[in-house]
Amino acid sequence: MVLGFAFVSPTTSALTVLRQHQVRHAGGRVRRHFREHRHWELASRTHQLVMRGCVAERSSEYFGSGAAVRNLQRLSLHPAPQFIGSEYGGNAEFGGKNGGTVLLWFRSDLRLDDNPALCAALEEGASVLPVYCFDPRQFGKTSFGFEKTGRYRAKFLIESVADLRKALKKKGNNLLIRIGKPEEVIPDLCRKYEIKKVFYHQEVTYEELECEEAVARKLEDMKVEVHPFWTNTLYAVEDLPFPVEETPDVYTEYRLAVESKSRVRDPLAAPDEIRAIPRHVEYGTLPTLEDLGLGQVPKTPEYGSASTAGSSLHHFRGGESEAQQRLAQYVQDAKHALSVGGDVERAAAHLGADFSCKISPWLALGCVSPRRIFAEIRDHALNGAEGAQKSTTFFELVWRDFFRLITYKYSTSRLRKSERAAGMPHKASVAAAAPQAS
């Protein structure tokens, strides 16, 4: 895994476009526009689905007078199967043919907000089976004898998975938890629940890509489709001015290229509803540190408690809800520092009240996305995109992207070499077209 370095760690369907923009208030205009173009059936079902979730955040540029169809054509979009009934080839949710349950494999994307793999899974299936595997290999030791995952990081991970399960329950679903190798657990679940599509977030290191390869091979033998998504960088891979495998090795060259030719997409909102599989499921229990072969951590004061107030010492707790609280606090601190107006305060505004945004642990596990961080500081703290792009936090997020892309570049190179040596076909490739909110 990519661990604790300070910040390390399209065609789309018409539904995706609607998700890209705040259509809760524009639904009427959308319906009227589709009606004018003889697509009332599409517009009506579109409006129903948009009200359910994964609604994105900006609409005026697409749904002004006379603009909707032109923008759909410009983006080469087509209606998602959910929009339409079986007479048009739609899916089971509206009496069509493409429904059923899909499996969503959570990895280092432990969030519902701005999760392209989740939104894509919701488009494809009438119900979703969310899964998280505690892979025993991640809790072993390296060839040098060092722990891959220490007790504190494991505790943070367990808390993050627990928070994800809680969030899924609020949306009408649950999180299936297993201790085991994904290449064994996921095919078994697909077989048991007759699942034909698996969605997941794509990782970047050699061992994680090797695991993806093993999962993909077994699912291919079972005629199960795999759909990887690139979800944890500031810039979408589709927007990079070069193929991922050709990422420049020099950071300055990389930075100048993306800053001049790429843009940061808006984040996707969390869905309002995530339909559960309509049958009995053994969701499993959350493991303890002992279950993972690790000892308990010492009792320490919680982050933000009276004993840590005014101190630079922070005790982090995992989970998307905690990440959102920390991000909100950072934005508040930045706004306050800017209002004071001194040089020191302005510097603090770009990093946090004590010169650190302290959000890296949540970024590492995907409890919050880089795009969400950028959007929050852009919209609420640092005077729009121009101000946000001058912030130290933005530059650190760009650095983080660079490290992830370089890691992927050389991990895939190593993986291809090992597969050629073993006479195996290479399957891993960077995830293509992901839902977007631009």
Short mmCIF file of C-alpha atoms in Angstrom, two decimals:
data_model
loop_
_atom_site.label_atom_id
_atom_site.label_comp_id
_atom_site.label_asym_id
_atom_site.label_seq_id
_atom_site.Cartn_x
_atom_site.Cartn_y
_atom_site.Cartn_z
CA MET A 1 0.00 0.00 0.00
CA VAL A 2 0.95 3.66 -0.35
CA LEU A 3 1.38 4.68 3.28
CA GLY A 4 2.01 7.75 5.34
CA PHE A 5 4.04 10.20 3.25
CA ALA A 6 2.64 13.60 4.12
CA PHE A 7 0.16 13.57 1.25
CA VAL A 8 0.94 10.15 -0.19
CA SER A 9 -0.75 7.81 0.54
CA PRO A 10 -15.37 9.34 -20.90
CA THR A 11 -18.11 8.07 -22.63
CA THR A 12 -20.45 8.36 -19.70
CA SER A 13 -24.16 7.78 -19.55
CA ALA A 14 -26.76 10.51 -19.46
CA LEU A 15 -27.26 9.71 -15.78
CA THR A 16 -23.61 10.53 -15.18
CA VAL A 17 -24.02 13.93 -16.83
CA LEU A 18 -26.97 14.66 -14.62
CA ARG A 19 -24.87 13.57 -11.69
CA GLN A 20 -22.22 16.02 -12.77
CA HIS A 21 -24.44 18.98 -12.12
CA GLN A 22 -26.82 20.18 -9.46
CA VAL A 23 -30.01 19.09 -11.09
CA ARG A 24 -32.16 18.89 -8.01
CA HIS A 25 -33.21 22.47 -8.77
CA ALA A 26 -32.97 22.06 -12.56
CA GLY A 27 -35.01 18.87 -12.95
CA GLY A 28 -37.97 20.72 -14.46
CA ARG A 29 -35.82 22.34 -17.13
CA VAL A 30 -34.21 19.00 -17.92
CA ARG A 31 -37.60 17.34 -18.38
CA ARG A 32 -38.91 20.19 -20.54
CA HIS A 33 -35.82 20.09 -22.73
CA PHE A 34 -36.04 16.35 -23.30
CA ARG A 35 -39.78 16.68 -23.98
CA GLU A 36 -39.04 19.23 -26.73
CA HIS A 37 -36.76 16.67 -28.37
CA ARG A 38 -39.32 13.83 -28.11
CA HIS A 39 -37.56 12.07 -25.27
CA TRP A 40 -40.23 12.41 -22.60
CA GLU A 41 -39.88 8.77 -21.53
CA LEU A 42 -36.14 9.26 -21.05
CA ALA A 43 -36.61 12.57 -19.26
CA SER A 44 -39.21 11.24 -16.85
CA ARG A 45 -37.14 8.27 -15.79
CA THR A 46 -34.02 10.43 -15.68
CA HIS A 47 -35.72 12.75 -13.21
CA GLN A 48 -36.76 9.81 -11.00
CA LEU A 49 -33.22 8.49 -10.81
CA VAL A 50 -31.62 11.86 -10.31
CA MET A 51 -33.78 12.37 -7.27
CA ARG A 52 -32.36 9.13 -5.83
CA GLY A 53 -28.73 10.04 -5.68
CA CYS A 54 -25.22 10.41 -7.01
CA VAL A 55 -26.33 13.90 -7.99
CA ALA A 56 -23.42 16.09 -8.82
CA GLU A 57 -22.77 19.62 -8.02
CA ARG A 58 -23.05 22.11 -10.88
CA SER A 59 -25.74 22.53 -13.54
CA SER A 60 -26.05 26.02 -14.98
CA GLU A 61 -23.45 25.57 -17.73
CA TYR A 62 -25.23 22.50 -19.10
CA PHE A 63 -28.91 23.09 -18.51
CA GLY A 64 -29.39 26.68 -19.60
CA SER A 65 -31.84 27.44 -22.39
CA GLY A 66 -31.17 25.34 -25.48
CA ALA A 67 -27.93 23.87 -24.12
CA ALA A 68 -28.81 20.42 -22.82
CA VAL A 69 -28.95 18.44 -26.04
CA ARG A 70 -25.97 20.24 -27.58
CA ASN A 71 -23.87 19.35 -24.55
CA LEU A 72 -25.03 15.74 -24.58
CA GLN A 73 -24.03 15.52 -28.24
CA ARG A 74 -20.72 17.29 -27.63
CA LEU A 75 -19.82 14.80 -24.91
CA SER A 76 -20.90 11.80 -27.05
CA LEU A 77 -23.22 10.58 -24.34
CA HIS A 78 -25.90 7.95 -24.47
CA PRO A 79 -28.77 7.12 -22.08
CA ALA A 80 -27.94 4.74 -19.26
CA PRO A 81 -29.98 1.50 -19.16
CA GLN A 82 -31.64 2.65 -15.92
CA PHE A 83 -33.40 5.48 -17.70
CA ILE A 84 -35.61 3.43 -19.94
CA GLY A 85 -37.96 0.46 -19.93
CA SER A 86 -37.46 -2.92 -21.55
CA GLU A 87 -38.98 -1.74 -24.83
CA TYR A 88 -35.90 0.47 -25.18
CA GLY A 89 -33.41 -2.03 -23.76
CA GLY A 90 -33.49 -0.74 -20.20
CA ASN A 91 -32.73 -2.70 -17.07
CA ALA A 92 -34.65 -4.65 -14.46
CA GLU A 93 -35.32 -1.71 -12.19
CA PHE A 94 -37.75 -0.39 -14.80
CA GLY A 95 -38.65 -3.78 -16.23
CA GLY A 96 -35.60 -4.04 -18.45
CA LYS A 97 -32.92 -6.66 -19.02
CA ASN A 98 -29.69 -5.36 -17.48
CA GLY A 99 -30.53 -5.51 -13.77
CA GLY A 100 -29.42 -7.91 -11.08
CA THR A 101 -26.83 -7.57 -8.35
CA VAL A 102 -23.34 -6.19 -8.90
CA LEU A 103 -20.45 -6.50 -6.46
CA LEU A 104 -18.59 -3.40 -5.28
CA TRP A 105 -15.15 -4.26 -3.91
CA PHE A 106 -13.98 -1.53 -1.55
CA ARG A 107 -10.24 -1.10 -1.16
CA SER A 108 -8.50 2.21 -0.39
CA ASP A 109 -11.68 4.10 -1.26
CA LEU A 110 -13.53 3.81 2.04
CA ARG A 111 -16.14 6.48 1.33
CA LEU A 112 -19.49 7.09 -0.35
CA ASP A 113 -18.76 10.67 -1.38
CA ASP A 114 -16.99 11.19 -4.72
CA ASN A 115 -16.69 7.48 -5.42
CA PRO A 116 -16.87 6.81 -9.19
CA ALA A 117 -16.82 3.02 -8.74
CA LEU A 118 -19.87 3.24 -6.48
CA CYS A 119 -21.77 5.50 -8.89
CA ALA A 120 -20.96 3.20 -11.81
CA ALA A 121 -22.12 0.17 -9.84
CA LEU A 122 -25.41 1.91 -9.08
CA GLU A 123 -25.90 2.59 -12.78
CA GLU A 124 -25.36 -1.03 -13.76
CA GLY A 125 -27.29 -3.01 -11.17
CA ALA A 126 -30.67 -3.02 -9.49
CA SER A 127 -28.83 -3.84 -6.25
CA VAL A 128 -25.25 -3.66 -4.96
CA LEU A 129 -23.29 -6.02 -2.72
CA PRO A 130 -20.52 -3.94 -1.06
CA VAL A 131 -17.53 -6.01 0.06
CA TYR A 132 -14.33 -5.36 2.01
CA CYS A 133 -11.60 -7.97 2.43
CA PHE A 134 -9.02 -7.83 5.19
CA ASP A 135 -6.22 -9.47 3.22
CA PRO A 136 -3.95 -11.39 5.67
CA ARG A 137 -0.96 -10.62 3.43
CA GLN A 138 -1.27 -6.94 4.29
CA PHE A 139 -0.80 -7.73 7.97
CA GLY A 140 2.28 -9.88 7.58
CA LYS A 141 5.90 -8.82 7.29
CA THR A 142 8.08 -7.66 4.44
CA SER A 143 11.06 -9.62 3.17
CA PHE A 144 13.16 -7.43 5.47
CA GLY A 145 11.14 -8.43 8.53
CA PHE A 146 9.22 -5.17 8.99
CA GLU A 147 5.47 -5.11 9.65
CA LYS A 148 3.48 -4.11 6.58
CA THR A 149 0.70 -2.70 8.74
CA GLY A 150 1.33 -1.63 12.31
CA ARG A 151 -1.19 -1.67 15.14
CA TYR A 152 -2.07 2.01 14.90
CA ARG A 153 -2.66 1.92 11.17
CA ALA A 154 -4.68 -1.30 11.51
CA LYS A 155 -6.82 0.31 14.23
CA PHE A 156 -7.41 3.30 11.96
CA LEU A 157 -8.36 0.92 9.11
CA ILE A 158 -10.83 -1.02 11.27
CA GLU A 159 -12.44 2.25 12.38
CA SER A 160 -12.70 3.38 8.76
CA VAL A 161 -14.35 0.13 7.66
CA ALA A 162 -16.76 0.35 10.60
CA ASP A 163 -17.68 3.90 9.61
CA LEU A 164 -18.25 2.80 6.00
CA ARG A 165 -20.57 0.01 7.17
CA LYS A 166 -22.51 2.52 9.27
CA ALA A 167 -22.84 4.89 6.30
CA LEU A 168 -24.03 2.08 4.01
CA LYS A 169 -26.67 1.05 6.55
CA LYS A 170 -28.02 4.60 6.50
CA LYS A 171 -28.41 4.24 2.72
CA GLY A 172 -30.33 0.97 3.03
CA ASN A 173 -27.44 -1.44 2.51
CA ASN A 174 -24.61 -3.05 4.49
CA LEU A 175 -20.95 -3.97 4.10
CA LEU A 176 -19.94 -7.61 3.73
CA ILE A 177 -16.68 -8.13 5.64
CA ARG A 178 -14.34 -11.08 5.26
CA ILE A 179 -10.81 -11.94 6.32
CA GLY A 180 -9.20 -13.62 3.33
CA LYS A 181 -7.50 -13.21 -0.01
CA PRO A 182 -9.67 -11.22 -2.45
CA GLU A 183 -8.89 -13.64 -5.30
CA GLU A 184 -10.57 -16.35 -3.20
CA VAL A 185 -13.32 -14.37 -1.45
CA ILE A 186 -14.69 -12.41 -4.41
CA PRO A 187 -15.09 -15.32 -6.87
CA ASP A 188 -16.83 -17.32 -4.12
CA LEU A 189 -19.27 -14.45 -3.52
CA CYS A 190 -19.93 -14.06 -7.25
CA ARG A 191 -20.67 -17.77 -7.48
CA LYS A 192 -22.90 -17.79 -4.39
CA TYR A 193 -24.95 -14.71 -5.30
CA GLU A 194 -24.90 -15.16 -9.10
CA ILE A 195 -23.07 -11.89 -9.69
CA LYS A 196 -21.86 -11.08 -13.22
CA LYS A 197 -20.17 -7.69 -12.72
CA VAL A 198 -17.56 -6.52 -10.22
CA PHE A 199 -16.58 -2.87 -9.70
CA TYR A 200 -13.55 -1.70 -7.79
CA HIS A 201 -11.05 1.08 -7.21
CA GLN A 202 -7.70 0.48 -8.87
CA GLU A 203 -4.55 0.59 -6.75
CA VAL A 204 -0.99 1.46 -7.77
CA THR A 205 1.59 -0.74 -6.04
CA TYR A 206 2.98 -4.03 -7.32
CA GLU A 207 1.39 -6.31 -4.72
CA GLU A 208 -2.02 -4.67 -5.09
CA LEU A 209 -1.90 -4.88 -8.88
CA GLU A 210 -0.83 -8.50 -8.60
CA CYS A 211 -3.92 -9.13 -6.47
CA GLU A 212 -6.12 -7.39 -9.07
CA GLU A 213 -4.64 -9.62 -11.76
CA ALA A 214 -5.43 -12.75 -9.76
CA VAL A 215 -9.01 -11.61 -9.16
CA ALA A 216 -9.50 -10.69 -12.83
CA ARG A 217 -8.22 -14.07 -14.07
CA LYS A 218 -10.55 -16.05 -11.82
CA LEU A 219 -13.54 -13.88 -12.69
CA GLU A 220 -12.77 -14.13 -16.40
CA ASP A 221 -12.93 -17.92 -16.13
CA MET A 222 -16.36 -17.48 -14.52
CA LYS A 223 -17.53 -15.08 -17.27
CA VAL A 224 -17.79 -12.25 -14.73
CA GLU A 225 -16.98 -8.74 -15.95
CA VAL A 226 -14.51 -6.58 -14.02
CA HIS A 227 -14.72 -2.78 -14.05
CA PRO A 228 -11.76 -0.94 -12.46
CA PHE A 229 -11.95 2.78 -11.72
CA TRP A 230 -9.25 5.32 -10.99
CA THR A 231 -10.63 7.27 -8.04
CA ASN A 232 -7.95 8.58 -5.70
CA THR A 233 -6.08 11.32 -7.54
CA LEU A 234 -6.75 15.02 -7.96
CA TYR A 235 -6.64 14.79 -11.75
CA ALA A 236 -8.59 12.08 -13.56
CA VAL A 237 -6.36 9.88 -15.71
CA GLU A 238 -8.55 10.67 -18.72
CA ASP A 239 -7.56 14.33 -18.33
CA LEU A 240 -3.80 13.82 -18.18
CA PRO A 241 -1.84 15.12 -21.21
CA PHE A 242 0.04 11.81 -21.46
CA PRO A 243 -0.64 8.08 -20.92
CA VAL A 244 -0.16 7.03 -17.31
CA GLU A 245 2.61 4.65 -18.34
CA GLU A 246 4.47 7.65 -19.79
CA THR A 247 4.25 9.87 -16.72
CA PRO A 248 7.37 12.08 -16.62
CA ASP A 249 9.94 10.96 -14.07
CA VAL A 250 10.75 14.58 -13.19
CA TYR A 251 8.15 16.30 -11.00
CA THR A 252 8.57 19.79 -12.50
CA GLU A 253 7.93 18.45 -15.99
CA TYR A 254 4.84 16.63 -14.71
CA ARG A 255 3.51 19.65 -12.80
CA LEU A 256 3.88 22.08 -15.71
CA ALA A 257 2.11 19.65 -18.05
CA VAL A 258 -0.94 19.04 -15.85
CA GLU A 259 -1.27 22.65 -14.72
CA SER A 260 -1.35 23.90 -18.31
CA LYS A 261 -3.39 21.14 -19.96
CA SER A 262 -5.54 19.47 -17.27
CA ARG A 263 -8.23 20.59 -14.89
CA VAL A 264 -9.68 19.25 -11.67
CA ARG A 265 -13.16 17.80 -12.08
CA ASP A 266 -15.90 18.50 -9.58
CA PRO A 267 -16.51 15.71 -7.05
CA LEU A 268 -19.49 13.38 -7.25
CA ALA A 269 -21.98 13.59 -4.42
CA ALA A 270 -22.82 10.54 -2.33
CA PRO A 271 -25.93 8.67 -3.50
CA ASP A 272 -29.19 9.01 -1.60
CA GLU A 273 -29.93 5.28 -1.75
CA ILE A 274 -27.90 2.10 -2.30
CA ARG A 275 -30.22 -0.85 -2.82
CA ALA A 276 -29.23 -4.04 -1.03
CA ILE A 277 -29.25 -7.53 -2.50
CA PRO A 278 -32.82 -8.90 -2.11
CA ARG A 279 -31.86 -12.09 -0.25
CA HIS A 280 -30.28 -13.19 3.01
CA VAL A 281 -26.59 -12.33 3.25
CA GLU A 282 -24.09 -13.19 5.97
CA TYR A 283 -22.38 -9.83 6.20
CA GLY A 284 -19.84 -10.94 8.78
CA THR A 285 -18.37 -9.13 11.76
CA LEU A 286 -15.68 -6.51 12.05
CA PRO A 287 -12.34 -8.09 13.00
CA THR A 288 -10.31 -7.11 16.04
CA LEU A 289 -6.60 -6.39 16.03
CA GLU A 290 -6.08 -9.87 17.49
CA ASP A 291 -8.01 -11.38 14.58
CA LEU A 292 -5.47 -9.75 12.28
CA GLY A 293 -2.54 -11.07 14.29
CA LEU A 294 -1.75 -7.74 15.93
CA GLY A 295 -1.70 -6.65 19.56
CA GLN A 296 -3.90 -3.96 21.07
CA VAL A 297 -2.76 -0.34 21.04
CA PRO A 298 -2.35 1.57 24.31
CA LYS A 299 -5.28 3.66 25.51
CA THR A 300 -4.80 7.28 24.46
CA PRO A 301 -6.95 10.45 24.58
CA GLU A 302 -9.23 10.94 21.60
CA TYR A 303 -8.47 13.61 19.01
CA GLY A 304 -9.89 16.96 20.11
CA SER A 305 -10.42 15.91 23.74
CA ALA A 306 -9.71 18.27 26.64
CA SER A 307 -6.35 16.61 27.28
CA THR A 308 -5.17 17.38 23.73
CA ALA A 309 -6.71 20.85 23.36
CA GLY A 310 -4.13 23.44 22.37
CA SER A 311 -1.61 20.73 21.60
CA SER A 312 -0.07 19.78 18.27
CA LEU A 313 -0.57 16.15 19.30
CA HIS A 314 -3.51 14.55 17.50
CA HIS A 315 -4.99 11.09 17.92
CA PHE A 316 -6.76 10.30 14.68
CA ARG A 317 -9.89 8.20 14.36
CA GLY A 318 -10.67 6.51 11.05
CA GLY A 319 -13.71 6.93 8.85
CA GLU A 320 -15.33 9.14 6.24
CA SER A 321 -17.38 11.01 8.85
CA GLU A 322 -14.21 11.88 10.78
CA ALA A 323 -12.50 12.95 7.55
CA GLN A 324 -15.38 15.28 6.72
CA GLN A 325 -15.17 16.83 10.19
CA ARG A 326 -11.43 17.35 9.85
CA LEU A 327 -11.86 18.90 6.40
CA ALA A 328 -14.57 21.24 7.68
CA GLN A 329 -12.31 22.30 10.55
CA TYR A 330 -9.44 22.93 8.15
CA VAL A 331 -11.65 25.10 5.93
CA GLN A 332 -12.87 27.03 8.97
CA ASP A 333 -9.31 27.58 10.18
CA ALA A 334 -8.25 28.75 6.72
CA LYS A 335 -11.12 31.24 6.48
CA HIS A 336 -10.31 32.63 9.92
CA ALA A 337 -6.61 32.97 9.12
CA LEU A 338 -7.41 34.84 5.91
CA SER A 339 -9.73 37.21 7.76
CA VAL A 340 -6.90 38.24 10.11
CA GLY A 341 -4.72 39.20 7.19
CA GLY A 342 -1.09 39.02 8.37
CA ASP A 343 1.67 37.19 6.50
CA VAL A 344 1.82 34.40 9.08
CA GLU A 345 -1.96 34.07 9.06
CA ARG A 346 -2.10 33.94 5.27
CA ALA A 347 0.51 31.19 5.31
CA ALA A 348 -1.52 29.31 7.90
CA ALA A 349 -4.63 29.67 5.74
CA HIS A 350 -2.97 27.55 3.08
CA LEU A 351 -1.93 24.78 5.45
CA GLY A 352 -4.20 24.92 8.50
CA ALA A 353 -4.26 26.73 11.80
CA ASP A 354 -1.04 25.07 12.98
CA PHE A 355 0.60 24.85 9.54
CA SER A 356 -0.71 21.37 8.77
CA CYS A 357 -4.08 20.27 7.44
CA LYS A 358 -3.57 16.88 9.16
CA ILE A 359 -5.73 14.99 6.68
CA SER A 360 -3.16 12.54 5.30
CA PRO A 361 -4.34 9.42 7.22
CA TRP A 362 -7.82 9.71 5.72
CA LEU A 363 -6.45 10.39 2.25
CA ALA A 364 -4.31 7.25 2.47
CA LEU A 365 -7.37 5.03 3.00
CA GLY A 366 -9.63 6.98 0.67
CA CYS A 367 -11.95 8.23 3.43
CA VAL A 368 -11.90 11.56 1.59
CA SER A 369 -10.96 12.29 -2.01
CA PRO A 370 -8.43 14.87 -3.24
CA ARG A 371 -11.14 16.38 -5.44
CA ARG A 372 -13.37 16.95 -2.41
CA ILE A 373 -10.55 18.67 -0.53
CA PHE A 374 -9.85 20.93 -3.51
CA ALA A 375 -13.54 21.72 -3.99
CA GLU A 376 -13.98 22.67 -0.34
CA ILE A 377 -11.02 25.03 -0.19
CA ARG A 378 -11.99 26.47 -3.59
CA ASP A 379 -15.63 27.09 -2.71
CA HIS A 380 -15.41 28.04 0.95
CA ALA A 381 -11.96 29.24 1.91
CA LEU A 382 -9.47 30.43 -0.68
CA ASN A 383 -11.38 32.68 -3.08
CA GLY A 384 -12.24 30.29 -5.88
CA ALA A 385 -10.15 28.05 -8.12
CA GLU A 386 -7.41 30.62 -8.68
CA GLY A 387 -6.85 31.08 -4.96
CA ALA A 388 -7.09 27.36 -4.25
CA GLN A 389 -4.52 26.53 -6.93
CA LYS A 390 -2.04 28.84 -5.24
CA SER A 391 -2.39 27.09 -1.90
CA THR A 392 0.24 24.81 -0.43
CA THR A 393 -2.43 22.15 0.05
CA PHE A 394 -3.11 22.12 -3.69
CA PHE A 395 0.59 21.75 -4.49
CA GLU A 396 0.87 18.88 -2.02
CA LEU A 397 -2.08 17.15 -3.66
CA VAL A 398 -0.38 17.52 -7.05
CA TRP A 399 2.78 16.00 -5.53
CA ARG A 400 0.67 13.15 -4.19
CA ASP A 401 -0.77 12.49 -7.67
CA PHE A 402 2.76 12.39 -9.07
CA PHE A 403 3.90 9.79 -6.54
CA ARG A 404 0.88 7.59 -7.20
CA LEU A 405 1.31 7.78 -10.97
CA ILE A 406 5.04 7.04 -10.79
CA THR A 407 4.33 4.12 -8.47
CA TYR A 408 1.77 2.75 -10.93
CA LYS A 409 4.12 3.28 -13.88
CA TYR A 410 6.92 1.20 -12.41
CA SER A 411 4.66 -1.32 -10.67
CA THR A 412 3.00 -2.22 -13.97
CA SER A 413 6.39 -2.44 -15.66
CA ARG A 414 7.56 -4.89 -13.00
CA LEU A 415 4.30 -6.83 -13.22
CA ARG A 416 4.58 -7.22 -16.99
CA LYS A 417 8.13 -8.51 -16.66
CA SER A 418 7.16 -11.09 -14.05
CA GLU A 419 4.17 -12.23 -16.12
CA ARG A 420 6.25 -12.61 -19.25
CA ALA A 421 8.74 -14.68 -17.28
CA ALA A 422 5.88 -16.91 -16.11
CA GLY A 423 4.27 -17.08 -19.56
CA MET A 424 1.10 -15.36 -18.32
CA PRO A 425 -0.98 -12.78 -20.24
CA HIS A 426 -1.05 -9.27 -18.77
CA LYS A 427 -4.51 -8.04 -17.81
CA ALA A 428 -4.06 -4.98 -15.62
CA SER A 429 -4.46 -1.60 -17.28
CA VAL A 430 -5.30 1.78 -15.92
CA ALA A 431 -9.03 2.21 -15.45
CA ALA A 432 -10.82 3.93 -18.30
CA ALA A 433 -13.88 6.16 -18.49
CA ALA A 434 -15.12 6.91 -15.00
CA PRO A 435 -18.21 8.90 -14.00
CA GLN A 436 -17.33 12.54 -13.69
CA ALA A 437 -18.73 15.79 -12.40
CA SER A 438 -17.13 18.42 -14.53
#
